[in-house]
PDB file of C-alpha atoms in Angstrom:
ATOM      1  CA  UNK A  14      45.576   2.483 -29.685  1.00  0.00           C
ATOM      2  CA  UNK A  15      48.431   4.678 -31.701  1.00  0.00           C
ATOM      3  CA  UNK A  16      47.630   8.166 -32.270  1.00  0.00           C
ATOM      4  CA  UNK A  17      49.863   8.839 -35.422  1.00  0.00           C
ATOM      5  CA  UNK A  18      46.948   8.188 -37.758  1.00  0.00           C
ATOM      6  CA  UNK A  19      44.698  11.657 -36.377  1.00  0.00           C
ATOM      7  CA  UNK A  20      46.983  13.695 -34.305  1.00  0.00           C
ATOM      8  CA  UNK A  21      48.041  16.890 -35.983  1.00  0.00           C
ATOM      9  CA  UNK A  22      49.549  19.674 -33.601  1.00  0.00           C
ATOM     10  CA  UNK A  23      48.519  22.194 -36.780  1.00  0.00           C
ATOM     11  CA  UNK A  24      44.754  21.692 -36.333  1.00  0.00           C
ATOM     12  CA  UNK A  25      42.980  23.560 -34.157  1.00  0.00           C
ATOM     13  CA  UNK A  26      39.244  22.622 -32.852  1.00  0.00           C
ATOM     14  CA  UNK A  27      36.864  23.784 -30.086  1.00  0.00           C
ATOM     15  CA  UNK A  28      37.121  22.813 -26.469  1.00  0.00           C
ATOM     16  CA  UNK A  29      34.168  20.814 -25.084  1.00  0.00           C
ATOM     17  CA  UNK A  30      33.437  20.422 -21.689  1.00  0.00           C
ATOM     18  CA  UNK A  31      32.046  17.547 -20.128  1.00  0.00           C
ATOM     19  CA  UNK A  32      32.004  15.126 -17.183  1.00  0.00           C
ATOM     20  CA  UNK A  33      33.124  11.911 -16.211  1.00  0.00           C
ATOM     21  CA  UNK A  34      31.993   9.913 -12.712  1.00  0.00           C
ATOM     22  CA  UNK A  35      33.782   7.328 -10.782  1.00  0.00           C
ATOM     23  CA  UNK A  36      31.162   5.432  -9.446  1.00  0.00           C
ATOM     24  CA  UNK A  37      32.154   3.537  -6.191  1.00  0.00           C
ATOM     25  CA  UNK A  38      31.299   1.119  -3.901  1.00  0.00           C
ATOM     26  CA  UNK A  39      32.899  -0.176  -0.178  1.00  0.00           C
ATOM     27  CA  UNK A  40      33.715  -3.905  -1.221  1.00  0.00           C
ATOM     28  CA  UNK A  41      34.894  -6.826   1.229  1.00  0.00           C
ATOM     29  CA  UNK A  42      38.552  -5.336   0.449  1.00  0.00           C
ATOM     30  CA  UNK A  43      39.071  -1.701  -0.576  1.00  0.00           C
ATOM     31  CA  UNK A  44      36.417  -0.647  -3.380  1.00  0.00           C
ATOM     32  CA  UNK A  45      35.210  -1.333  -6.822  1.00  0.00           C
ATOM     33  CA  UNK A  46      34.220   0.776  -9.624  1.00  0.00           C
ATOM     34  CA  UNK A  47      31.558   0.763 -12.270  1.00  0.00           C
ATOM     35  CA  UNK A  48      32.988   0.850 -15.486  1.00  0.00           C
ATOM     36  CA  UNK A  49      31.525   0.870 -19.176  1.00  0.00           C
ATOM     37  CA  UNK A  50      33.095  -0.604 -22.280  1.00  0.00           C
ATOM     38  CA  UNK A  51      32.980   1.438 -24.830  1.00  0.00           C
ATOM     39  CA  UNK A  52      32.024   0.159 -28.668  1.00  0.00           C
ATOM     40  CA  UNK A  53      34.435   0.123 -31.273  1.00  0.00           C
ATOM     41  CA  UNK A  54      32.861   2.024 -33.489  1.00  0.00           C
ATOM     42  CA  UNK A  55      32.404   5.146 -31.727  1.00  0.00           C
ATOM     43  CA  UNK A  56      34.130   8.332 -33.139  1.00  0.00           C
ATOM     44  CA  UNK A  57      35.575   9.425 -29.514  1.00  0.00           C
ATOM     45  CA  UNK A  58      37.567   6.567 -27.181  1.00  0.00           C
ATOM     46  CA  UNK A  59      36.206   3.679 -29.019  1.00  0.00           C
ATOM     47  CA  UNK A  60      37.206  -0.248 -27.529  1.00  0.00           C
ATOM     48  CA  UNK A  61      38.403   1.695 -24.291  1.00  0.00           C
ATOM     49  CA  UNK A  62      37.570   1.299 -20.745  1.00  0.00           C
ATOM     50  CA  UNK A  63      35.699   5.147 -19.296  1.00  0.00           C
ATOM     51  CA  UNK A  64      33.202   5.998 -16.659  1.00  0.00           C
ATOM     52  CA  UNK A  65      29.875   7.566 -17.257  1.00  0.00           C
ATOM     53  CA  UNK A  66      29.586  10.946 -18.536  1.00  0.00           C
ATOM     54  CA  UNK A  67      29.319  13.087 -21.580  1.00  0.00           C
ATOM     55  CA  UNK A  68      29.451  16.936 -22.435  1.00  0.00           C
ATOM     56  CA  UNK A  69      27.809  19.881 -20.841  1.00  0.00           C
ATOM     57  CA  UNK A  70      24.178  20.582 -22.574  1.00  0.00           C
ATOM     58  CA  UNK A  71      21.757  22.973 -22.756  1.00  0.00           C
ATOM     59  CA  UNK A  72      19.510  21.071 -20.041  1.00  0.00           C
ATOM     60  CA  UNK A  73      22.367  21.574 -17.957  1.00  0.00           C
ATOM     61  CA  UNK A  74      22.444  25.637 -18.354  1.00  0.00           C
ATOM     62  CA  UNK A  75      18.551  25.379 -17.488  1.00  0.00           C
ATOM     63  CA  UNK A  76      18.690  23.716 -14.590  1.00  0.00           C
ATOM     64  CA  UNK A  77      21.654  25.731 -12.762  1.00  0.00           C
ATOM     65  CA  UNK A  78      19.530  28.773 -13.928  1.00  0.00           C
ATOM     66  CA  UNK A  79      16.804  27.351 -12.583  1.00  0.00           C
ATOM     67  CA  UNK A  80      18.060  27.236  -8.813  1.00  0.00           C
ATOM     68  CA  UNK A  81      17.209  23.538  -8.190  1.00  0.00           C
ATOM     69  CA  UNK A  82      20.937  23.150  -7.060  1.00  0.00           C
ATOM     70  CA  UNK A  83      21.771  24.420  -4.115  1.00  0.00           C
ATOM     71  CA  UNK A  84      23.858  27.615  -3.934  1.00  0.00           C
ATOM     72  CA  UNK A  85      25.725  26.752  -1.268  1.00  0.00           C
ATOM     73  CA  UNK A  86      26.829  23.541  -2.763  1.00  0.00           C
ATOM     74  CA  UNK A  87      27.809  25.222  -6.065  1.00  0.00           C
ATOM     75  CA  UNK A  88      29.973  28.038  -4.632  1.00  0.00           C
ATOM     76  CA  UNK A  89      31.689  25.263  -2.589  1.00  0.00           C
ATOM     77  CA  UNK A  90      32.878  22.977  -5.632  1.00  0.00           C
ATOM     78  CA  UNK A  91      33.814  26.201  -7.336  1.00  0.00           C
ATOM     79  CA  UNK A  92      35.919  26.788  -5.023  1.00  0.00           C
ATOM     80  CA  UNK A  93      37.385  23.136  -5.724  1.00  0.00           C
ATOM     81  CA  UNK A  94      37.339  23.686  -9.416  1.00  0.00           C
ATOM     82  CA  UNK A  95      39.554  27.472  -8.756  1.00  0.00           C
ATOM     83  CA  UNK A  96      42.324  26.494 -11.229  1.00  0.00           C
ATOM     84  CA  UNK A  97      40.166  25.309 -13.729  1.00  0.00           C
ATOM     85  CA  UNK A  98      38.156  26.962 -16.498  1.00  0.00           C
ATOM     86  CA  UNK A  99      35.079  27.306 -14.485  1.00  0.00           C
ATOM     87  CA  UNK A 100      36.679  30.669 -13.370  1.00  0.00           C
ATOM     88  CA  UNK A 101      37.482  31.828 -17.258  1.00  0.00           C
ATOM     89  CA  UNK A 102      34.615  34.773 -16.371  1.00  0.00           C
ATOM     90  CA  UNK A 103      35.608  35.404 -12.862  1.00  0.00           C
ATOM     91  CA  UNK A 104      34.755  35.037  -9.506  1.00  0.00           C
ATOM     92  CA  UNK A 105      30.831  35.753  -9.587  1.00  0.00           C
ATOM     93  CA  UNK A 106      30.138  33.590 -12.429  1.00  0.00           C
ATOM     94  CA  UNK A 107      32.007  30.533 -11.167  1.00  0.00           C
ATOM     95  CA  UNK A 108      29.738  28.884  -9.498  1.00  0.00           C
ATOM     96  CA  UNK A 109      27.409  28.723 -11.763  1.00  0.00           C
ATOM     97  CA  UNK A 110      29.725  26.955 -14.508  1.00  0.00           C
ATOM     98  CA  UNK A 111      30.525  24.927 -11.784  1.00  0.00           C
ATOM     99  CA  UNK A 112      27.028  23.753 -11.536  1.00  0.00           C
ATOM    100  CA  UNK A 113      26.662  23.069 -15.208  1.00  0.00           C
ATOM    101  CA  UNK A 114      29.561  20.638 -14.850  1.00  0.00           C
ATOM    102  CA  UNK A 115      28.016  18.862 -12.037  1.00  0.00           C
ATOM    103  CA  UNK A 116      24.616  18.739 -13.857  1.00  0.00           C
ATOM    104  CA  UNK A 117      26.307  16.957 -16.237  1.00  0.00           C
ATOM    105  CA  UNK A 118      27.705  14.803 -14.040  1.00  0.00           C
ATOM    106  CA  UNK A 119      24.320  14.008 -12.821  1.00  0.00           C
ATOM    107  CA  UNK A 120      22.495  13.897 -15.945  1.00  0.00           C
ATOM    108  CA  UNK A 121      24.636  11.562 -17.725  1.00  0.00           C
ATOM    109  CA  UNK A 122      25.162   8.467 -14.455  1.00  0.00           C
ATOM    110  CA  UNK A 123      21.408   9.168 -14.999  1.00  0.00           C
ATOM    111  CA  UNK A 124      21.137   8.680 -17.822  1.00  0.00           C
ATOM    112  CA  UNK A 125      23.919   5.707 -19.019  1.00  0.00           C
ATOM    113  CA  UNK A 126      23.219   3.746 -15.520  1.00  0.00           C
ATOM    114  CA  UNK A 127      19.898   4.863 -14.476  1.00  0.00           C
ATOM    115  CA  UNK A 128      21.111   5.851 -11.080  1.00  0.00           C
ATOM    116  CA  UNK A 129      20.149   9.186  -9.421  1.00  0.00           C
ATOM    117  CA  UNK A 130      22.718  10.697  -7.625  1.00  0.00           C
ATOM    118  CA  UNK A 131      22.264  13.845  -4.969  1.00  0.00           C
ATOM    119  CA  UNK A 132      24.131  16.664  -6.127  1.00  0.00           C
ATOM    120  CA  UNK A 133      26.268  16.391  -2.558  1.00  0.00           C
ATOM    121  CA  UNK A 134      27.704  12.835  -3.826  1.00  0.00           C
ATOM    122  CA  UNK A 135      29.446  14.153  -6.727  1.00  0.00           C
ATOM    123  CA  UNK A 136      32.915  15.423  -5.440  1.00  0.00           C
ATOM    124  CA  UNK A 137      35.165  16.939  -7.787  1.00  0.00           C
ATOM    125  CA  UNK A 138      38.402  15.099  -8.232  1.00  0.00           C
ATOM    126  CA  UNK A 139      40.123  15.779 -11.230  1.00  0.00           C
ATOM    127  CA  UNK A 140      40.150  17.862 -14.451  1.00  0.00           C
ATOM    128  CA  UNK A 141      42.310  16.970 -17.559  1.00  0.00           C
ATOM    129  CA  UNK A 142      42.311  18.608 -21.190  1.00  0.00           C
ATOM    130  CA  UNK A 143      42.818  17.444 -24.521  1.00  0.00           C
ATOM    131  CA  UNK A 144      46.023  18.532 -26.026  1.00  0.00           C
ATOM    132  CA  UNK A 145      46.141  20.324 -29.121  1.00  0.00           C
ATOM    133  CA  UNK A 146      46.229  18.145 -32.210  1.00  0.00           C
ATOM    134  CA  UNK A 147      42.847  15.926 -31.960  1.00  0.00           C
ATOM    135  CA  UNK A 148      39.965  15.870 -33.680  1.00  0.00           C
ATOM    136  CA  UNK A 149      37.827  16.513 -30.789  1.00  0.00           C
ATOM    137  CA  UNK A 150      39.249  18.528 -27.304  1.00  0.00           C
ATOM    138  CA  UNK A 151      37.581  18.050 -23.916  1.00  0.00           C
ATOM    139  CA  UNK A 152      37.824  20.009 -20.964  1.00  0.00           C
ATOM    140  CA  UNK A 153      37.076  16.702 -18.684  1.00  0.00           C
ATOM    141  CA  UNK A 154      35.599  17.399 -14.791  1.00  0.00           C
ATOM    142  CA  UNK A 155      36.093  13.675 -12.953  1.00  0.00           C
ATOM    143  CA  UNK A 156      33.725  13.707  -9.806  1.00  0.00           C
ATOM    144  CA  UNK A 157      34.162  10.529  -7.215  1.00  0.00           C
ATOM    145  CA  UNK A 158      30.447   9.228  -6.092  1.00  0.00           C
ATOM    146  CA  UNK A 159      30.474   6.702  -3.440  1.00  0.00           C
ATOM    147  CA  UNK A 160      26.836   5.051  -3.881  1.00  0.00           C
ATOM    148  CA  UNK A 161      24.871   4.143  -1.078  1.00  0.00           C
ATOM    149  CA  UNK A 162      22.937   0.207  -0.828  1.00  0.00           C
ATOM    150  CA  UNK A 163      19.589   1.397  -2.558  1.00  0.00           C
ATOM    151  CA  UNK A 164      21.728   2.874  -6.110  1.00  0.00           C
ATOM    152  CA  UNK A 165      22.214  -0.101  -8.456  1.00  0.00           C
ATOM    153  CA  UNK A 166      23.413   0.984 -11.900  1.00  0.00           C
ATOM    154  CA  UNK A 167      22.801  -0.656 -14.410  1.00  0.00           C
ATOM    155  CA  UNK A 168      23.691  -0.730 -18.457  1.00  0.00           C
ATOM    156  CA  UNK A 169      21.689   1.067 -20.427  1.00  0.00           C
ATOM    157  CA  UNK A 170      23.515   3.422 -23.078  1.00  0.00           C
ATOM    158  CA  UNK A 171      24.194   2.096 -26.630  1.00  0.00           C
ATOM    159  CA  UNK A 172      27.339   3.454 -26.396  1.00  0.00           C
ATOM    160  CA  UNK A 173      28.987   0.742 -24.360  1.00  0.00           C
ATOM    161  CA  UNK A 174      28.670  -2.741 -25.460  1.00  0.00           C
ATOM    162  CA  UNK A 175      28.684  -3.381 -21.310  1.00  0.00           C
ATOM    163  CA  UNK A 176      28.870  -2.063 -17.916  1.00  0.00           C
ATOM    164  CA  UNK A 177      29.942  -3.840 -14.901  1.00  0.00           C
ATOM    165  CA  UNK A 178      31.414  -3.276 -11.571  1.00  0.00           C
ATOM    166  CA  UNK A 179      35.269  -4.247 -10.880  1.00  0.00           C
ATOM    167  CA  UNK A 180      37.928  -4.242  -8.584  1.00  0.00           C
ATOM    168  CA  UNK A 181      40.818  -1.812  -9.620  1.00  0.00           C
ATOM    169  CA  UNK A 182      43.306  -4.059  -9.333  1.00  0.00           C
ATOM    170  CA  UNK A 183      41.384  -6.651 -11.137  1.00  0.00           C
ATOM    171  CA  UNK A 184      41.025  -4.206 -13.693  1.00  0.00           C
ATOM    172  CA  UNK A 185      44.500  -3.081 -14.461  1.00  0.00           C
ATOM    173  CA  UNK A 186      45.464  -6.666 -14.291  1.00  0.00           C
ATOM    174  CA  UNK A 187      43.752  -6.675 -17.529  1.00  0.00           C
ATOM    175  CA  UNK A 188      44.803  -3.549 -18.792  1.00  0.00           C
ATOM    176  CA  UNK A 189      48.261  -5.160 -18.294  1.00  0.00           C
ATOM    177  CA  UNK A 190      46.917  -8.303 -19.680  1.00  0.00           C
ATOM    178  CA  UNK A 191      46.028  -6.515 -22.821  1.00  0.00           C
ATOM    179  CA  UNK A 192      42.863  -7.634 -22.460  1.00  0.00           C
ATOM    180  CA  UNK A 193      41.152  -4.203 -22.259  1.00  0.00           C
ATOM    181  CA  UNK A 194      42.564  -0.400 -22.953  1.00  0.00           C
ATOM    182  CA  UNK A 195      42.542   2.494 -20.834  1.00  0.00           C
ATOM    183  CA  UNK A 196      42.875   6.182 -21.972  1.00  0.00           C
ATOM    184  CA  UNK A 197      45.278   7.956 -19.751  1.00  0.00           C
ATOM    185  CA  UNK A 198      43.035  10.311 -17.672  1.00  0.00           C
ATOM    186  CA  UNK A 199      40.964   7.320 -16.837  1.00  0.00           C
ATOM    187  CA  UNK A 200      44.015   5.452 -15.505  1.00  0.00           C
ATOM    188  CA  UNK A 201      45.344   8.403 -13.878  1.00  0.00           C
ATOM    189  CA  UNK A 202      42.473   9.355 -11.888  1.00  0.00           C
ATOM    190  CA  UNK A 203      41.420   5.837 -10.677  1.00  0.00           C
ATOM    191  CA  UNK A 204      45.239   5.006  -9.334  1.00  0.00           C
ATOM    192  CA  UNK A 205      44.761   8.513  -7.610  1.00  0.00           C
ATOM    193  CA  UNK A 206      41.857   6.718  -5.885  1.00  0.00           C
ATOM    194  CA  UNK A 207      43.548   3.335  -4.975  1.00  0.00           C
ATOM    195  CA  UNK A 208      46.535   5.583  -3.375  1.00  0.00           C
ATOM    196  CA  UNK A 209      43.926   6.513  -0.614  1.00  0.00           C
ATOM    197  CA  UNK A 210      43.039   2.685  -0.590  1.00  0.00           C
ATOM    198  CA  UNK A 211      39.034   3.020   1.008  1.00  0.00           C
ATOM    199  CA  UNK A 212      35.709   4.383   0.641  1.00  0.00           C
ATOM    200  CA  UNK A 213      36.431   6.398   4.072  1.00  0.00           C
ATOM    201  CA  UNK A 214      39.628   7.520   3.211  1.00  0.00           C
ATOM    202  CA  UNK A 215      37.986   9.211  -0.125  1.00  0.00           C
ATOM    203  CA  UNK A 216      35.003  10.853   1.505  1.00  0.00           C
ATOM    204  CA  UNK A 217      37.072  12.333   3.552  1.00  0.00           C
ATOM    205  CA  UNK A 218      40.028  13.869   1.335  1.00  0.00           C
ATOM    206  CA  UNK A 219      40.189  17.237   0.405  1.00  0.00           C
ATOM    207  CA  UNK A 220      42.213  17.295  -2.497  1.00  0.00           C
ATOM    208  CA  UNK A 221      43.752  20.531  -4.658  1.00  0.00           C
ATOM    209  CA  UNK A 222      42.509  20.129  -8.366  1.00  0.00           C
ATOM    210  CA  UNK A 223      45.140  21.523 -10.410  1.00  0.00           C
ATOM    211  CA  UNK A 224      43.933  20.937 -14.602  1.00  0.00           C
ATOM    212  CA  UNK A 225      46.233  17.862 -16.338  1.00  0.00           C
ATOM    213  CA  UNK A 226      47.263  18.915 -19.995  1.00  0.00           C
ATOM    214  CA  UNK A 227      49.266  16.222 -20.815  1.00  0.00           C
ATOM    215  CA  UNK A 228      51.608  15.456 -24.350  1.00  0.00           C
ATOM    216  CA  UNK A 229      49.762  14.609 -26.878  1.00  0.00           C
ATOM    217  CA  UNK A 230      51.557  11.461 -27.728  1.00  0.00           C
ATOM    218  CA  UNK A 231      50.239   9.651 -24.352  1.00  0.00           C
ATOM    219  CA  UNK A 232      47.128  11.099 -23.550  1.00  0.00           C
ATOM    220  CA  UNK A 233      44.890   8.143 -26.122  1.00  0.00           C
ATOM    221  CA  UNK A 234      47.210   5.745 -25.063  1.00  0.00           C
ATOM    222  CA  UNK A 235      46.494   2.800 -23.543  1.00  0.00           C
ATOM    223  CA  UNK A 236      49.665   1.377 -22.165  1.00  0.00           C
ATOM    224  CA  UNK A 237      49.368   0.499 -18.478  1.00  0.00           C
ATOM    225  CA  UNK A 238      50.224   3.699 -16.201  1.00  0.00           C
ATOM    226  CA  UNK A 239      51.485   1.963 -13.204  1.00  0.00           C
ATOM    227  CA  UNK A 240      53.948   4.520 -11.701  1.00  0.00           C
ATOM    228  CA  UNK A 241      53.856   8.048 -10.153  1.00  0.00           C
ATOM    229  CA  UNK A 242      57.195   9.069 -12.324  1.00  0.00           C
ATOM    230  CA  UNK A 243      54.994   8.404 -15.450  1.00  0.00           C
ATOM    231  CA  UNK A 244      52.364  11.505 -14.084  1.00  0.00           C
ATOM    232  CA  UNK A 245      51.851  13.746 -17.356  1.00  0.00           C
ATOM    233  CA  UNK A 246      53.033  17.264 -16.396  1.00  0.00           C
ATOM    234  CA  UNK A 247      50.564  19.195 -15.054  1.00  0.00           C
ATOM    235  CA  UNK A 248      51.956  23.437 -16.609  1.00  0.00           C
TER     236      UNK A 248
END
């Protein structure tokens, strides 16, 4: 996908935020991911290769306000998001735009896979914005959600044309392959995963989240990101 035809580095629109899951599961060698094929006609990342997820809501707000997630929880994964936005208002109010991201975490595997995840199997992993110059600008939260035997998700948004599970390397075989594309971030954050190489290995690392703004002239593309020198700079 080129980017010559919309980016404009003179246009300035609103920051969303939303959330984007890597759903995984232990396989007979490393892991697999559920993935979700977006359709072509969409206005945002259409033909590519995401996760679930979508922006923050309104139902979102309510339920952090509502105190059905636990406190606890939320001041912890504020503490993960600390370089992030979720502190724009400080310190007290962090956790509770922390929860809002991780409702919409929830909310939308829920809703595009009909899964129901605990709150405590959504771990922050990653946050990337939009540079300046796109028609629409997301401030993305990745979570990792290792799913236990009884979650099975399934497709179910009209969004993507289908969802299946895959092995990473089978998957950026075809991203190599040109059989498929792959926005940056969702690249990125995936080969982040396969560096730890298990299910164990990612449940159990504590990573520091530090926000990806990358150029604008790679961030929608979909060349194959195969290489830790090729890292967008992360200022």
């Amino acid at each position: 996908m080129t980017t010559k035809s919309f980016f404009d580095p003179a246009v300035e629109v609103p920051i969303r935020r939303a959330a984007s899951v890597l759903l995984l599961r232990a396989a007979d060698i490393g892991f697999e991911v559920f993935i979700q094929h977006r359709v072509s006609t969409m206005d945002f990342a259409a033909g590519m290769v995401v996760y679930p997820g979508g922006r923050v809501d309104a139902q979102d707000t309510e339920l952090v306000r509502s105190g059905a997630i636990d406190a606890r929880l939320l001041a912890e994964q504020a503490q993960r998001w600390k370089h992030s936005t979720v502190w724009d208002e400080g310190e007290q109010q962090a956790p509770f735009r922390a929860g809002e991201m991780l409702a919409a975490a929830r909310r939308e595997v829920f809703e595009e896979t009909g899964s129901l995840l605990d709150p405590e199997q959504l771990r922050p992993w990653a946050n990337w914005v939009t540079p300046v110059g796109y028609p629409k600008r997301f401030d993305t939260y990745f979570y990792t959600a290792v799913l236990r035997e009884d979650q099975e998700p399934r497709h179910q948004t009209t969004e993507a044309v289908i969802s299946n599970w895959i092995h990473p390397e089978a998957l950026f075989a075809a991203l190599e392959r040109k059989e498929i594309k792959m926005m940056r971030p969702t690249q990125r954050t995936l080969l982040d995963a396969m560096e730890l190489g298990s299910i164990a290995a990612l449940g159990s690392f504590d990573r520091e989240i530090i926000p990806v703004h990358p150029t604008g002239k790679d961030t929608n593309t979909s060349t194959p990101v195969l290489d830790a020198e090729l890292r967008p700079r992360q200022d």
